[in-house]
Backbone as JSON, one array per atom type, in Angstrom:
{
  "sequence": "XXXXXXXXXXXXXXXXXXXXXXXXXXXXXXXXXXXXXXXXXXXXXXXXXXXXXXXXXXXXXXXXXXXXXXXXXXXXXXXXXXXXXXXXXXXXXXXXXXXXXXXXXXXXXXXXXXXXXXXXXXXXXXXXXXXXXXXXXXXXXXXXXXXXXXXXXXXXXXXXXXXXXXXXXXXXXXXXXXXXXXXXXXXXXXXXXXXXXXXXXXXXXXXXXXXXXXXXXXXXXXXXXXXXXXXXXXXXXXXXXXXXXXXXXXXXXXXXXXXXXXXXXXXXXXXXXXXXXXXXXXXXXXXXXXXXXXXX",
  "N": [[188.19, 55.22, 101.73], [190.94, 54.59, 101.86], [191.69, 54.77, 99.18], [191.2, 57.48, 98.8], [193.15, 58.58, 100.51], [195.52, 57.7, 99.3], [195.31, 59.12, 96.91], [195.6, 61.71, 97.78], [198.15, 61.56, 98.87], [199.8, 61.41, 96.63], [199.96, 63.98, 95.74], [201.34, 67.31, 96.08], [200.65, 68.44, 98.82], [200.49, 70.41, 101.7], [201.06, 69.19, 105.1], [199.45, 70.44, 107.07], [197.1, 71.31, 105.78], [196.21, 68.85, 104.98], [195.42, 67.76, 107.37], [193.25, 69.37, 108.0], [191.46, 68.64, 106.08], [190.49, 66.23, 106.79], [187.91, 63.92, 107.18], [185.02, 64.5, 109.15], [183.81, 62.67, 111.92], [180.79, 60.76, 111.63], [177.89, 61.75, 113.2], [175.91, 59.94, 115.35], [172.52, 59.53, 116.03], [170.84, 59.25, 119.1], [168.54, 56.9, 120.01], [165.45, 56.63, 121.82], [162.9, 55.44, 123.95], [159.6, 56.69, 124.82], [157.27, 56.89, 127.32], [154.16, 58.06, 128.05], [152.83, 59.5, 131.03], [149.89, 58.88, 133.11], [148.83, 61.44, 133.79], [149.7, 63.1, 131.71], [148.35, 61.94, 129.62], [145.67, 62.74, 129.93], [145.81, 65.46, 129.63], [145.54, 68.42, 127.5], [146.56, 68.49, 124.02], [149.61, 69.83, 122.55], [149.1, 71.29, 120.23], [146.44, 72.06, 120.57], [146.66, 73.75, 122.76], [148.16, 75.81, 121.63], [146.35, 76.78, 119.71], [144.35, 77.81, 121.37], [145.7, 79.89, 122.58], [146.11, 81.51, 120.37], [143.53, 82.42, 119.72], [141.67, 85.4, 119.86], [140.58, 87.29, 122.66], [137.19, 88.15, 123.64], [136.87, 90.56, 124.91], [139.19, 91.83, 124.22], [138.69, 92.12, 121.49], [136.56, 93.96, 121.56], [137.8, 96.16, 122.7], [139.66, 96.65, 120.68], [137.93, 97.36, 118.59], [136.86, 99.71, 119.65], [139.15, 101.28, 119.74], [139.67, 101.45, 117.0], [137.41, 102.89, 116.2], [137.93, 105.24, 117.5], [140.03, 106.15, 116.03], [138.86, 106.96, 113.65], [138.12, 109.87, 111.81], [136.21, 112.82, 112.82], [134.41, 113.74, 110.9], [133.77, 111.52, 109.47], [132.48, 109.85, 111.15], [129.46, 108.22, 111.93], [126.52, 109.04, 113.42], [124.06, 107.37, 115.41], [120.53, 107.43, 114.61], [118.5, 109.74, 116.38], [115.77, 109.86, 116.59], [113.03, 107.72, 115.75], [112.54, 106.48, 112.41], [110.31, 108.26, 110.4], [107.41, 106.9, 109.24], [105.26, 107.01, 106.58], [101.92, 106.7, 106.95], [99.03, 105.61, 105.34], [95.89, 107.4, 105.23], [93.02, 106.32, 107.13], [90.48, 104.38, 105.55], [87.05, 105.16, 104.74], [84.31, 103.58, 106.45], [82.65, 100.75, 105.12], [79.26, 100.56, 104.33], [76.79, 98.26, 105.61], [75.51, 95.6, 103.62], [76.31, 96.64, 101.21], [77.35, 96.7, 97.73], [79.95, 94.45, 96.6], [81.86, 95.69, 95.13], [82.31, 98.15, 96.25], [84.19, 98.28, 98.36], [86.53, 97.53, 96.99], [86.6, 99.66, 95.21], [87.02, 101.86, 96.9], [89.61, 101.3, 97.86], [91.06, 101.38, 95.48], [90.7, 104.02, 94.59], [91.95, 105.4, 96.65], [94.6, 104.26, 96.94], [95.69, 103.84, 94.32], [94.82, 105.99, 92.65], [95.23, 108.17, 94.3], [93.57, 110.04, 95.62], [92.52, 112.35, 98.14], [91.11, 112.78, 101.48], [88.76, 111.09, 101.64], [85.33, 110.39, 101.7], [82.23, 108.76, 102.47], [78.89, 108.64, 101.76], [75.84, 107.3, 102.78], [72.96, 107.09, 101.22], [70.75, 105.52, 100.92], [68.41, 105.31, 102.33], [66.67, 107.27, 101.56], [63.47, 108.26, 100.53], [61.11, 109.4, 98.38], [63.59, 108.03, 96.07], [66.69, 109.7, 95.14], [67.31, 111.66, 92.11], [69.56, 110.68, 90.88], [69.52, 107.94, 91.18], [68.18, 104.86, 92.6], [68.83, 103.61, 95.95], [71.27, 105.0, 96.74], [74.73, 105.43, 96.94], [77.2, 107.64, 97.75], [80.37, 108.82, 96.98], [83.12, 110.85, 97.93], [86.03, 112.62, 96.92], [89.21, 114.31, 96.98], [91.17, 115.92, 94.59], [94.58, 116.71, 93.69], [95.22, 118.62, 91.78], [94.09, 120.24, 88.73], [94.92, 118.77, 86.51], [95.55, 116.34, 87.73], [92.99, 115.66, 88.5], [91.59, 115.13, 86.04], [93.17, 113.09, 84.95], [92.91, 111.1, 86.92], [90.13, 110.6, 86.86], [89.86, 109.61, 84.25], [91.44, 107.27, 84.39], [89.96, 105.89, 86.31], [87.52, 105.39, 84.98], [88.45, 103.68, 82.97], [89.39, 101.58, 84.53], [87.02, 100.64, 85.71], [85.7, 99.84, 83.4], [87.21, 97.63, 82.69], [86.25, 95.83, 84.51], [83.75, 95.26, 83.7], [81.89, 97.31, 84.03], [80.14, 100.01, 82.89], [80.74, 103.24, 83.12], [79.56, 106.61, 83.47], [81.1, 109.65, 83.0], [80.68, 112.76, 83.95], [81.8, 115.9, 82.99], [84.34, 115.15, 82.4], [87.02, 115.52, 80.24], [88.06, 114.15, 77.22], [91.26, 112.85, 76.05], [91.97, 113.69, 73.42], [90.03, 115.65, 73.06], [90.68, 117.53, 75.01], [93.18, 118.45, 74.1], [92.37, 119.6, 71.7], [90.69, 121.72, 72.57], [92.51, 123.28, 74.01], [94.18, 124.07, 71.93], [92.44, 125.61, 70.41], [91.89, 127.7, 72.21], [94.44, 128.84, 72.45], [94.82, 129.73, 69.8], [92.76, 131.61, 69.58], [93.52, 133.45, 71.55], [95.87, 134.37, 70.43], [94.96, 135.72, 68.15], [93.52, 137.77, 69.32], [95.5, 139.07, 70.62], [96.14, 138.56, 73.24], [97.8, 136.6, 74.26], [99.7, 136.39, 76.26], [98.31, 136.95, 78.55], [96.88, 135.73, 81.51], [94.32, 133.23, 81.62], [90.91, 133.71, 82.55], [87.84, 133.22, 84.39], [85.2, 130.99, 83.25], [86.43, 128.73, 81.18], [85.72, 126.38, 80.03], [87.41, 124.29, 80.41], [88.79, 124.21, 82.88], [87.21, 122.75, 85.01], [87.13, 121.57, 87.58], [85.56, 119.69, 88.82], [84.32, 116.5, 88.59], [81.94, 114.09, 87.95], [81.47, 110.77, 88.41], [79.4, 108.31, 87.45], [78.43, 105.18, 88.28], [76.14, 103.83, 87.76], [73.29, 101.62, 88.28], [73.87, 98.87, 90.26], [73.67, 95.38, 90.66], [70.61, 93.91, 91.9], [67.36, 93.0, 90.51], [66.5, 91.99, 87.18], [64.15, 91.29, 86.06], [60.89, 91.58, 84.68], [58.1, 92.91, 86.35], [54.7, 92.96, 87.53], [52.74, 95.52, 88.72], [50.24, 95.96, 91.16], [47.18, 97.34, 92.48], [45.51, 98.16, 95.62], [43.12, 96.77, 95.4], [43.75, 94.66, 93.81], [43.93, 95.03, 91.08], [45.78, 95.31, 88.08], [48.2, 97.8, 87.69], [50.4, 98.57, 86.29], [53.52, 97.7, 84.7], [56.91, 96.53, 84.53], [60.52, 96.83, 84.9], [61.7, 96.87, 88.07], [63.66, 99.21, 89.94], [65.91, 97.96, 91.87], [68.5, 97.85, 92.59], [71.8, 99.06, 93.61], [72.95, 102.3, 93.44], [75.97, 103.82, 92.6], [77.99, 106.59, 93.01], [80.73, 108.61, 92.26], [82.18, 111.43, 93.39], [84.5, 113.62, 92.27], [86.67, 116.16, 93.05], [88.53, 119.25, 92.98], [90.45, 120.84, 95.65], [89.72, 123.53, 96.18], [87.33, 123.74, 94.72], [85.77, 121.83, 95.97], [85.48, 122.88, 98.52], [84.08, 125.16, 97.86], [81.6, 124.26, 96.71], [80.64, 122.39, 98.61], [79.3, 119.83, 98.77], [78.86, 117.7, 100.49], [77.58, 118.71, 102.81], [75.23, 119.57, 101.61], [73.97, 117.16, 100.71], [73.77, 115.79, 103.13], [71.96, 117.44, 104.45], [69.69, 117.06, 102.81], [69.25, 114.34, 103.29], [68.68, 114.37, 106.02], [66.31, 115.88, 106.12], [64.62, 114.22, 104.63], [64.55, 111.85, 106.16], [63.4, 112.86, 108.47], [60.88, 113.5, 107.52], [59.93, 110.96, 107.03], [59.77, 110.04, 109.57], [61.94, 108.85, 110.77], [64.95, 108.44, 112.69], [67.91, 110.48, 112.46], [70.99, 109.09, 111.64], [74.12, 109.02, 113.48], [76.41, 108.66, 111.98], [76.31, 109.09, 108.61], [76.89, 106.95, 106.99], [75.72, 104.81, 108.12], [72.64, 103.85, 107.9], [69.15, 103.65, 108.89], [67.66, 101.81, 107.31], [68.89, 99.48, 105.13], [69.64, 98.24, 101.96], [69.98, 94.88, 100.94], [72.22, 94.22, 98.88], [74.29, 92.69, 96.49], [77.23, 92.34, 94.54]],
  "CA": [[189.08, 56.05, 102.53], [192.33, 54.3, 101.48], [191.9, 55.35, 97.85], [191.26, 58.92, 98.97], [194.45, 58.92, 101.13], [196.57, 57.52, 98.31], [195.18, 60.2, 95.94], [196.14, 62.91, 98.42], [199.61, 61.38, 99.07], [200.47, 61.65, 95.37], [199.98, 65.42, 95.46], [202.21, 68.1, 96.96], [199.79, 69.2, 99.71], [201.1, 70.51, 103.03], [200.4, 68.34, 106.11], [198.4, 71.16, 107.83], [195.86, 71.27, 105.01], [195.7, 67.48, 104.99], [194.72, 67.53, 108.65], [191.95, 70.05, 107.97], [190.57, 67.98, 105.14], [190.04, 64.94, 107.27], [186.46, 63.83, 107.33], [184.54, 64.47, 110.53], [183.04, 61.44, 112.2], [179.34, 60.88, 111.49], [177.22, 61.72, 114.5], [174.8, 58.99, 115.41], [171.46, 59.96, 116.94], [170.48, 58.27, 120.12], [167.12, 56.57, 120.01], [164.99, 56.23, 123.13], [161.45, 55.25, 124.04], [158.94, 57.59, 125.77], [155.97, 56.4, 127.75], [153.51, 59.15, 128.79], [152.19, 59.19, 132.3], [148.43, 59.12, 133.05], [148.54, 62.87, 133.85], [149.89, 63.66, 130.38], [147.33, 61.41, 128.71], [144.43, 63.51, 130.09], [146.07, 66.88, 129.38], [145.37, 68.75, 126.07], [147.76, 68.42, 123.2], [150.31, 71.1, 122.38], [148.45, 72.04, 119.17], [145.25, 72.68, 121.11], [147.07, 74.88, 123.59], [148.58, 76.9, 120.75], [145.16, 77.38, 119.11], [143.68, 78.62, 122.38], [146.46, 81.11, 122.77], [145.98, 82.36, 119.2], [142.19, 82.99, 119.65], [141.6, 86.66, 120.62], [139.53, 87.39, 123.65], [136.1, 89.03, 123.23], [137.13, 91.9, 125.44], [140.23, 92.43, 123.4], [138.06, 92.55, 120.25], [135.8, 95.18, 121.82], [138.74, 97.27, 122.86], [140.22, 96.97, 119.37], [136.92, 98.1, 117.83], [136.79, 101.07, 120.18], [140.33, 102.02, 119.3], [139.49, 101.77, 115.58], [136.43, 103.97, 116.11], [138.57, 106.49, 117.92], [140.93, 106.59, 114.97], [138.09, 107.53, 112.55], [137.92, 111.31, 112.01], [134.86, 113.17, 113.25], [133.52, 113.94, 109.76], [133.4, 110.22, 108.93], [131.72, 109.1, 112.15], [128.02, 108.26, 111.7], [125.79, 108.93, 114.67], [122.77, 106.68, 115.26], [119.4, 108.38, 114.62], [117.91, 109.98, 117.69], [114.33, 109.65, 116.51], [112.7, 106.66, 114.78], [112.21, 106.93, 111.06], [108.89, 108.55, 110.23], [106.81, 106.1, 108.18], [103.99, 107.61, 106.15], [100.8, 105.77, 106.99], [97.89, 106.15, 104.6], [94.74, 107.68, 106.1], [92.05, 105.21, 107.15], [89.38, 104.47, 104.59], [85.74, 105.18, 105.39], [83.69, 102.27, 106.65], [81.71, 100.33, 104.08], [77.97, 100.23, 104.95], [76.33, 96.88, 105.49], [74.67, 95.35, 102.46], [76.8, 97.34, 100.02], [77.97, 95.81, 96.73], [81.34, 94.1, 96.88], [82.76, 96.58, 94.4], [82.52, 99.39, 96.99], [85.47, 98.2, 99.08], [87.6, 97.59, 95.99], [86.62, 101.01, 94.66], [87.66, 102.73, 97.89], [91.05, 101.04, 97.88], [91.67, 101.83, 94.22], [90.69, 105.48, 94.56], [92.91, 105.9, 97.63], [95.97, 103.79, 96.74], [96.16, 103.97, 92.95], [94.56, 107.33, 92.12], [95.82, 109.16, 95.21], [92.64, 111.07, 96.09], [92.58, 112.58, 99.58], [89.89, 113.13, 102.22], [87.65, 110.28, 101.12], [84.14, 110.22, 102.53], [81.19, 107.93, 101.84], [77.55, 108.92, 102.28], [74.84, 106.27, 102.5], [71.67, 107.76, 100.99], [69.78, 104.5, 100.48], [67.15, 105.41, 103.08], [65.83, 108.36, 101.04], [62.26, 107.81, 99.84], [61.53, 108.76, 97.12], [65.04, 108.05, 95.84], [67.17, 110.86, 94.37], [67.28, 111.54, 90.65], [70.73, 109.92, 90.41], [69.19, 106.52, 91.15], [67.78, 104.32, 93.9], [69.9, 103.0, 96.75], [72.42, 105.81, 96.35], [75.97, 105.54, 97.73], [77.96, 108.72, 97.13], [81.74, 108.9, 97.46], [83.76, 112.13, 97.66], [87.49, 112.6, 96.99], [89.86, 115.56, 96.59], [92.33, 115.8, 93.71], [95.61, 117.71, 94.01], [95.26, 119.66, 90.75], [93.16, 120.01, 87.61], [95.45, 117.67, 85.72], [95.35, 115.11, 88.53], [91.56, 115.35, 88.47], [91.21, 114.51, 84.77], [93.88, 111.81, 84.8], [92.31, 110.13, 87.84], [88.81, 110.21, 86.35], [90.06, 108.77, 83.06], [91.91, 105.95, 84.84], [88.86, 105.22, 87.01], [86.58, 104.89, 83.97], [89.07, 102.52, 82.32], [89.44, 100.49, 85.51], [85.66, 100.09, 85.82], [85.39, 99.16, 82.14], [87.85, 96.32, 82.74], [85.45, 94.97, 85.37], [82.42, 95.11, 83.13], [81.0, 98.39, 84.46], [80.21, 101.17, 82.0], [80.47, 104.43, 83.93], [79.43, 107.89, 82.77], [81.88, 110.68, 83.7], [80.26, 114.12, 83.57], [82.85, 116.88, 83.22], [85.64, 114.62, 81.98], [87.43, 115.81, 78.87], [88.96, 113.15, 76.67], [92.61, 113.32, 75.74], [91.94, 114.46, 72.16], [89.17, 116.83, 73.24], [91.43, 118.52, 75.79], [94.18, 119.05, 73.21], [91.67, 120.44, 70.72], [90.24, 122.95, 73.22], [93.69, 124.1, 74.31], [94.66, 124.64, 70.67], [91.5, 126.67, 70.04], [92.08, 128.83, 73.12], [95.7, 129.49, 72.08], [94.62, 130.44, 68.53], [91.92, 132.77, 69.83], [94.31, 134.44, 72.29], [96.85, 134.96, 69.5], [94.26, 136.68, 67.29], [93.13, 138.93, 70.13], [96.68, 139.7, 71.2], [96.16, 138.33, 74.69], [98.4, 135.29, 74.49], [100.45, 136.39, 77.52], [97.43, 137.26, 79.66], [96.31, 134.49, 82.05], [92.89, 133.04, 81.39], [90.04, 133.89, 83.7], [86.47, 132.82, 84.17], [84.93, 129.61, 82.85], [86.92, 128.5, 79.82], [85.28, 125.07, 79.59], [88.43, 123.27, 80.68], [89.04, 124.15, 84.33], [85.93, 122.47, 85.67], [87.35, 121.34, 89.0], [84.56, 118.76, 89.36], [83.94, 115.4, 87.69], [81.01, 113.14, 88.59], [81.52, 109.46, 87.77], [78.21, 107.56, 87.84], [78.57, 103.77, 87.92], [74.83, 103.26, 87.46], [72.68, 100.71, 89.25], [74.56, 97.58, 90.32], [72.89, 94.37, 91.35], [69.17, 93.99, 91.72], [66.71, 92.09, 89.58], [66.25, 92.5, 85.83], [62.91, 90.67, 85.58], [59.72, 92.46, 84.66], [57.06, 92.59, 87.34], [53.43, 93.66, 87.36], [52.31, 96.18, 89.95], [48.78, 95.94, 91.35], [46.73, 98.25, 93.52], [44.99, 97.5, 96.82], [42.01, 95.9, 95.02], [44.26, 93.56, 92.99], [43.91, 95.35, 89.67], [47.13, 95.7, 87.61], [48.36, 99.24, 87.42], [51.57, 98.8, 85.46], [54.52, 96.63, 84.67], [58.24, 97.01, 84.18], [61.65, 96.32, 85.69], [61.91, 97.79, 89.2], [65.04, 99.56, 90.29], [66.2, 97.41, 93.2], [69.95, 97.76, 92.79], [72.49, 100.13, 94.35], [73.61, 103.28, 92.57], [77.23, 104.31, 93.16], [78.45, 107.82, 92.36], [82.02, 109.1, 92.78], [82.35, 112.87, 93.17], [85.92, 113.96, 92.3], [86.76, 117.62, 92.99], [89.73, 119.89, 93.52], [90.24, 121.3, 97.02], [88.97, 124.8, 96.17], [85.97, 123.49, 94.22], [85.03, 121.07, 96.99], [85.12, 123.81, 99.59], [83.09, 126.1, 97.34], [80.3, 123.62, 96.53], [80.24, 121.76, 99.88], [78.25, 118.88, 98.44], [78.56, 116.82, 101.64], [76.55, 119.34, 103.64], [73.98, 119.59, 100.84], [73.32, 115.85, 100.73], [73.39, 115.47, 104.51], [70.71, 118.16, 104.73], [68.59, 116.37, 102.12], [68.98, 113.08, 103.98], [68.06, 114.68, 107.32], [64.92, 116.29, 105.88], [63.86, 113.07, 104.16], [64.32, 110.94, 107.28], [62.45, 113.51, 109.37], [59.56, 113.36, 106.91], [59.51, 109.57, 107.19], [59.68, 109.71, 110.99], [63.1, 108.04, 111.14], [66.01, 109.27, 113.28], [69.12, 110.7, 111.67], [72.12, 108.41, 112.27], [75.3, 109.84, 113.75], [77.25, 108.52, 110.8], [75.43, 108.84, 107.46], [77.19, 105.67, 106.36], [74.89, 103.79, 108.76], [71.26, 104.3, 107.81], [68.25, 102.68, 109.51], [67.27, 100.74, 106.39], [69.93, 99.27, 104.12], [69.26, 97.18, 101.04], [70.91, 93.77, 100.86], [72.6, 94.07, 97.47], [75.64, 92.17, 96.27], [77.66, 92.43, 93.13]],
  "C": [[190.52, 55.87, 102.12], [192.63, 54.92, 100.14], [192.01, 56.86, 97.94], [192.59, 59.36, 99.55], [195.57, 58.77, 100.14], [196.53, 58.64, 97.28], [195.77, 61.49, 96.5], [197.65, 62.81, 98.57], [200.36, 61.64, 97.79], [200.57, 63.11, 95.01], [200.88, 66.12, 96.44], [201.37, 69.0, 97.84], [200.45, 69.27, 101.07], [200.33, 69.68, 104.04], [199.31, 69.07, 106.87], [197.07, 71.13, 107.1], [195.29, 69.86, 104.96], [194.95, 67.21, 106.27], [193.35, 68.18, 108.66], [190.96, 69.39, 107.04], [190.09, 66.62, 105.62], [188.53, 64.98, 107.51], [186.08, 63.74, 108.79], [183.74, 63.21, 110.75], [181.54, 61.7, 112.14], [178.7, 60.73, 112.84], [176.01, 60.8, 114.42], [173.8, 59.47, 116.43], [171.11, 58.85, 117.9], [168.97, 58.08, 120.12], [166.72, 56.11, 121.4], [163.47, 56.13, 123.06], [160.89, 56.15, 125.11], [157.55, 57.05, 126.07], [155.3, 57.51, 128.57], [152.84, 58.65, 130.06], [150.68, 59.42, 132.19], [148.05, 60.6, 133.1], [148.68, 63.52, 132.49], [148.85, 63.17, 129.39], [146.05, 62.24, 128.76], [144.61, 64.99, 129.85], [145.89, 67.17, 127.89], [146.69, 68.71, 125.33], [148.37, 69.81, 123.04], [149.63, 71.95, 121.31], [147.21, 72.76, 119.67], [145.59, 73.87, 121.99], [147.48, 76.07, 122.74], [147.38, 77.6, 120.12], [144.4, 78.24, 120.11], [144.4, 79.93, 122.62], [146.3, 82.07, 121.59], [144.61, 83.01, 119.1], [142.12, 84.28, 120.46], [140.43, 86.63, 121.59], [138.45, 88.37, 123.18], [136.34, 90.45, 123.72], [138.21, 92.6, 124.63], [139.66, 92.91, 122.07], [137.28, 93.84, 120.42], [136.72, 96.37, 121.96], [139.37, 97.66, 121.53], [139.23, 97.75, 118.51], [136.8, 99.54, 118.32], [137.98, 101.91, 119.74], [140.23, 102.39, 117.82], [138.49, 102.9, 115.38], [137.02, 105.3, 116.52], [139.5, 107.04, 116.84], [140.2, 107.23, 113.8], [137.89, 109.02, 112.78], [136.45, 111.64, 112.24], [133.91, 113.31, 112.07], [133.15, 112.64, 109.06], [132.6, 109.38, 109.92], [130.23, 109.31, 111.93], [127.32, 108.05, 113.02], [124.48, 108.19, 114.45], [121.63, 107.68, 115.31], [118.8, 108.51, 116.0], [116.42, 109.7, 117.72], [114.05, 108.52, 115.53], [112.3, 107.24, 113.44], [110.71, 107.11, 110.92], [108.37, 107.8, 109.02], [105.45, 106.7, 107.85], [102.92, 106.53, 106.11], [99.63, 106.37, 106.23], [96.71, 106.41, 105.53], [93.75, 106.52, 106.05], [90.92, 105.45, 106.16], [88.05, 104.53, 105.33], [85.14, 103.78, 105.46], [82.67, 102.0, 105.54], [80.38, 99.97, 104.74], [77.6, 98.77, 104.72], [75.4, 96.74, 104.28], [75.11, 96.06, 101.21], [77.32, 96.34, 99.0], [79.45, 95.58, 97.05], [82.33, 95.04, 96.2], [83.08, 97.84, 95.21], [83.87, 99.37, 97.71], [86.65, 98.25, 98.11], [87.73, 98.99, 95.4], [87.3, 101.99, 95.62], [89.17, 102.55, 97.9], [91.72, 101.55, 96.6], [91.75, 103.35, 94.18], [91.74, 106.06, 95.51], [94.35, 105.54, 97.27], [96.49, 104.1, 95.34], [95.97, 105.39, 92.4], [95.11, 108.43, 93.02], [94.88, 110.28, 95.62], [92.66, 111.14, 97.62], [91.2, 112.87, 100.14], [88.68, 112.4, 101.67], [86.54, 110.2, 102.15], [83.1, 109.43, 101.73], [79.87, 108.21, 102.53], [76.6, 107.82, 101.83], [73.48, 106.95, 102.43], [70.6, 106.78, 100.56], [68.45, 104.61, 101.2], [66.23, 106.5, 102.55], [64.67, 107.78, 100.23], [61.37, 109.04, 99.61], [63.04, 108.91, 96.88], [65.45, 109.29, 95.05], [67.14, 110.6, 92.87], [68.48, 110.75, 90.12], [70.46, 108.42, 90.36], [68.81, 106.02, 92.53], [68.96, 103.69, 94.62], [71.23, 103.7, 96.53], [73.52, 105.74, 97.4], [76.86, 106.56, 97.03], [79.33, 108.84, 97.81], [82.34, 110.24, 97.03], [85.27, 111.98, 97.83], [88.06, 113.89, 96.44], [91.08, 115.27, 95.75], [93.3, 116.95, 93.99], [95.64, 118.85, 93.0], [94.23, 119.32, 89.68], [93.62, 118.85, 86.75], [95.28, 116.33, 86.44], [93.88, 114.69, 88.51], [91.18, 114.62, 87.2], [91.91, 113.17, 84.57], [93.27, 110.74, 85.7], [90.95, 109.67, 87.35], [88.93, 109.31, 85.13], [90.52, 107.37, 83.45], [90.81, 105.19, 85.55], [87.86, 104.64, 86.02], [87.15, 103.65, 83.28], [89.13, 101.32, 83.26], [88.06, 99.84, 85.68], [85.27, 99.34, 84.55], [86.03, 97.78, 82.11], [87.13, 95.34, 83.63], [84.01, 94.88, 84.92], [81.43, 96.17, 83.54], [81.21, 99.59, 83.54], [79.78, 102.4, 82.78], [80.4, 105.67, 83.05], [80.13, 108.96, 83.6], [81.48, 112.05, 83.18], [81.36, 115.11, 83.97], [84.23, 116.41, 82.81], [85.89, 114.94, 80.51], [88.37, 114.71, 78.4], [90.31, 113.74, 76.31], [92.63, 114.16, 74.46], [91.11, 115.73, 72.3], [89.9, 117.92, 74.01], [92.49, 119.21, 74.93], [93.53, 120.0, 72.21], [91.23, 121.77, 71.35], [91.4, 123.86, 73.57], [94.23, 124.77, 73.05], [93.74, 125.79, 70.23], [91.67, 127.91, 70.92], [93.37, 129.58, 72.78], [95.56, 130.27, 70.78], [93.78, 131.71, 68.74], [92.69, 133.86, 70.58], [95.33, 135.11, 71.4], [96.18, 135.99, 68.6], [93.88, 137.94, 68.05], [94.32, 139.65, 70.74], [96.78, 139.56, 72.69], [96.78, 136.98, 75.02], [99.15, 135.23, 75.81], [99.6, 136.67, 78.73], [96.85, 135.96, 80.2], [94.81, 134.44, 81.84], [92.12, 133.24, 82.68], [88.62, 133.51, 83.36], [86.36, 131.35, 83.79], [85.35, 129.44, 81.4], [86.51, 127.14, 79.28], [86.28, 123.96, 79.83], [88.64, 123.09, 82.18], [87.72, 123.97, 85.06], [86.1, 122.3, 87.17], [86.4, 120.34, 89.61], [84.19, 117.76, 88.28], [83.09, 114.42, 88.49], [81.01, 111.85, 87.79], [80.36, 108.63, 88.31], [78.36, 106.13, 87.33], [77.25, 103.14, 87.53], [74.34, 102.35, 88.57], [73.35, 99.34, 89.15], [73.72, 96.61, 91.13], [71.41, 94.54, 91.08], [68.66, 93.0, 90.69], [66.45, 92.78, 88.25], [64.97, 91.89, 85.23], [61.76, 91.68, 85.65], [58.68, 91.97, 85.67], [55.82, 93.43, 87.04], [53.03, 94.25, 88.7], [50.78, 96.22, 89.99], [48.44, 96.9, 92.47], [46.17, 97.46, 94.69], [43.85, 96.54, 96.48], [42.46, 94.75, 94.13], [44.25, 93.83, 91.51], [45.3, 95.78, 89.22], [47.16, 97.17, 87.24], [49.57, 99.54, 86.55], [52.51, 97.61, 85.51], [55.85, 97.25, 84.24], [59.29, 96.37, 85.06], [61.9, 97.28, 86.84], [63.39, 98.04, 89.43], [65.3, 99.12, 91.73], [67.69, 97.33, 93.48], [70.48, 98.92, 93.63], [73.21, 101.02, 93.36], [74.83, 103.84, 93.28], [77.69, 105.5, 92.33], [79.73, 108.27, 93.06], [82.15, 110.56, 92.39], [83.83, 113.21, 93.36], [86.06, 115.46, 92.08], [88.16, 118.06, 93.43], [89.41, 120.47, 94.9], [89.4, 122.58, 97.05], [87.52, 124.59, 95.73], [85.14, 122.74, 95.26], [84.61, 121.97, 98.14], [84.04, 124.78, 99.13], [81.7, 125.48, 97.24], [79.76, 123.03, 97.82], [79.07, 120.8, 99.66], [77.91, 117.96, 99.61], [77.46, 117.42, 102.52], [75.2, 119.38, 102.93], [73.25, 118.26, 100.94], [72.99, 115.4, 102.15], [72.11, 116.19, 104.9], [69.51, 117.52, 104.05], [68.23, 115.07, 102.83], [68.27, 113.34, 105.31], [66.59, 115.07, 107.13], [64.06, 115.11, 105.44], [63.56, 112.1, 105.3], [63.34, 111.55, 108.28], [61.03, 113.41, 108.83], [59.03, 111.95, 107.06], [59.34, 109.18, 108.66], [60.81, 108.82, 111.46], [64.18, 108.94, 111.72], [67.21, 109.37, 112.33], [70.29, 109.99, 112.34], [73.28, 109.36, 112.49], [76.26, 109.82, 112.58], [76.35, 108.23, 109.61], [75.74, 107.55, 106.73], [76.37, 104.55, 106.94], [73.46, 104.32, 108.79], [70.35, 103.26, 108.44], [67.87, 101.55, 108.6], [68.33, 100.65, 105.31], [69.53, 98.09, 103.27], [70.34, 96.14, 100.98], [71.22, 93.51, 99.41], [74.02, 93.59, 97.41], [75.94, 92.26, 94.8], [78.93, 91.63, 92.97]]
}
């Protein structure tokens, strides 16, 4: 301080400015002790009170959401659906008769889910005696295809699916991929020569069959040779009896199925055969009085 005063005294500074340049006294803070009362000890801290004040109320949030919804223009507001969403449920599959091969249930599911055939029905013709020409223990399945192309594609896929499971099926009416292309090429060449390329085809052209019969053959049963004897015990023959179950899949278009009406034909044959045997006709042809216990 003394050195600073001597430095100022050596200069020509007016006394008023010297008075303003005097250093202000240093303020000393007063220190004191604070002892909280028991009431303050049990009260919440100031930080907790501030956090509670900052938290929005649930009602305030709802009101804010309503105000925001009111601010949205009408063309952006989405109304909740008035009706529940329509879920497409697949039609129920026909019941599998008792004693049927295990492949029948898998076949029904594959034909319905993978191939997309509609109006599936299953006729149990195992009670017919003598058995039909298609084979003993006959189970006949019917399905409707949406178009001619769907019919051939579904039959081709079904034959390949059965081949992968060790079943060699015969598909009557199915045209192979190369055979179909060859026949279409021949028809186009013939129409070009006759000058009728723009005229739609009519009649039976060998392509638009509308009906494919897939015969899986006899599944299960015994493959051992047996000897047949008469009432007196004399042998009358020998061979491998047909004791399995024959499965046939009838695939038709809607118009062809209505035209042929194979279900009524086979139901009539079953009714006449059971009447000849003295057996009652079941309400559901899938449930016959006598069913063979075959597994596959």
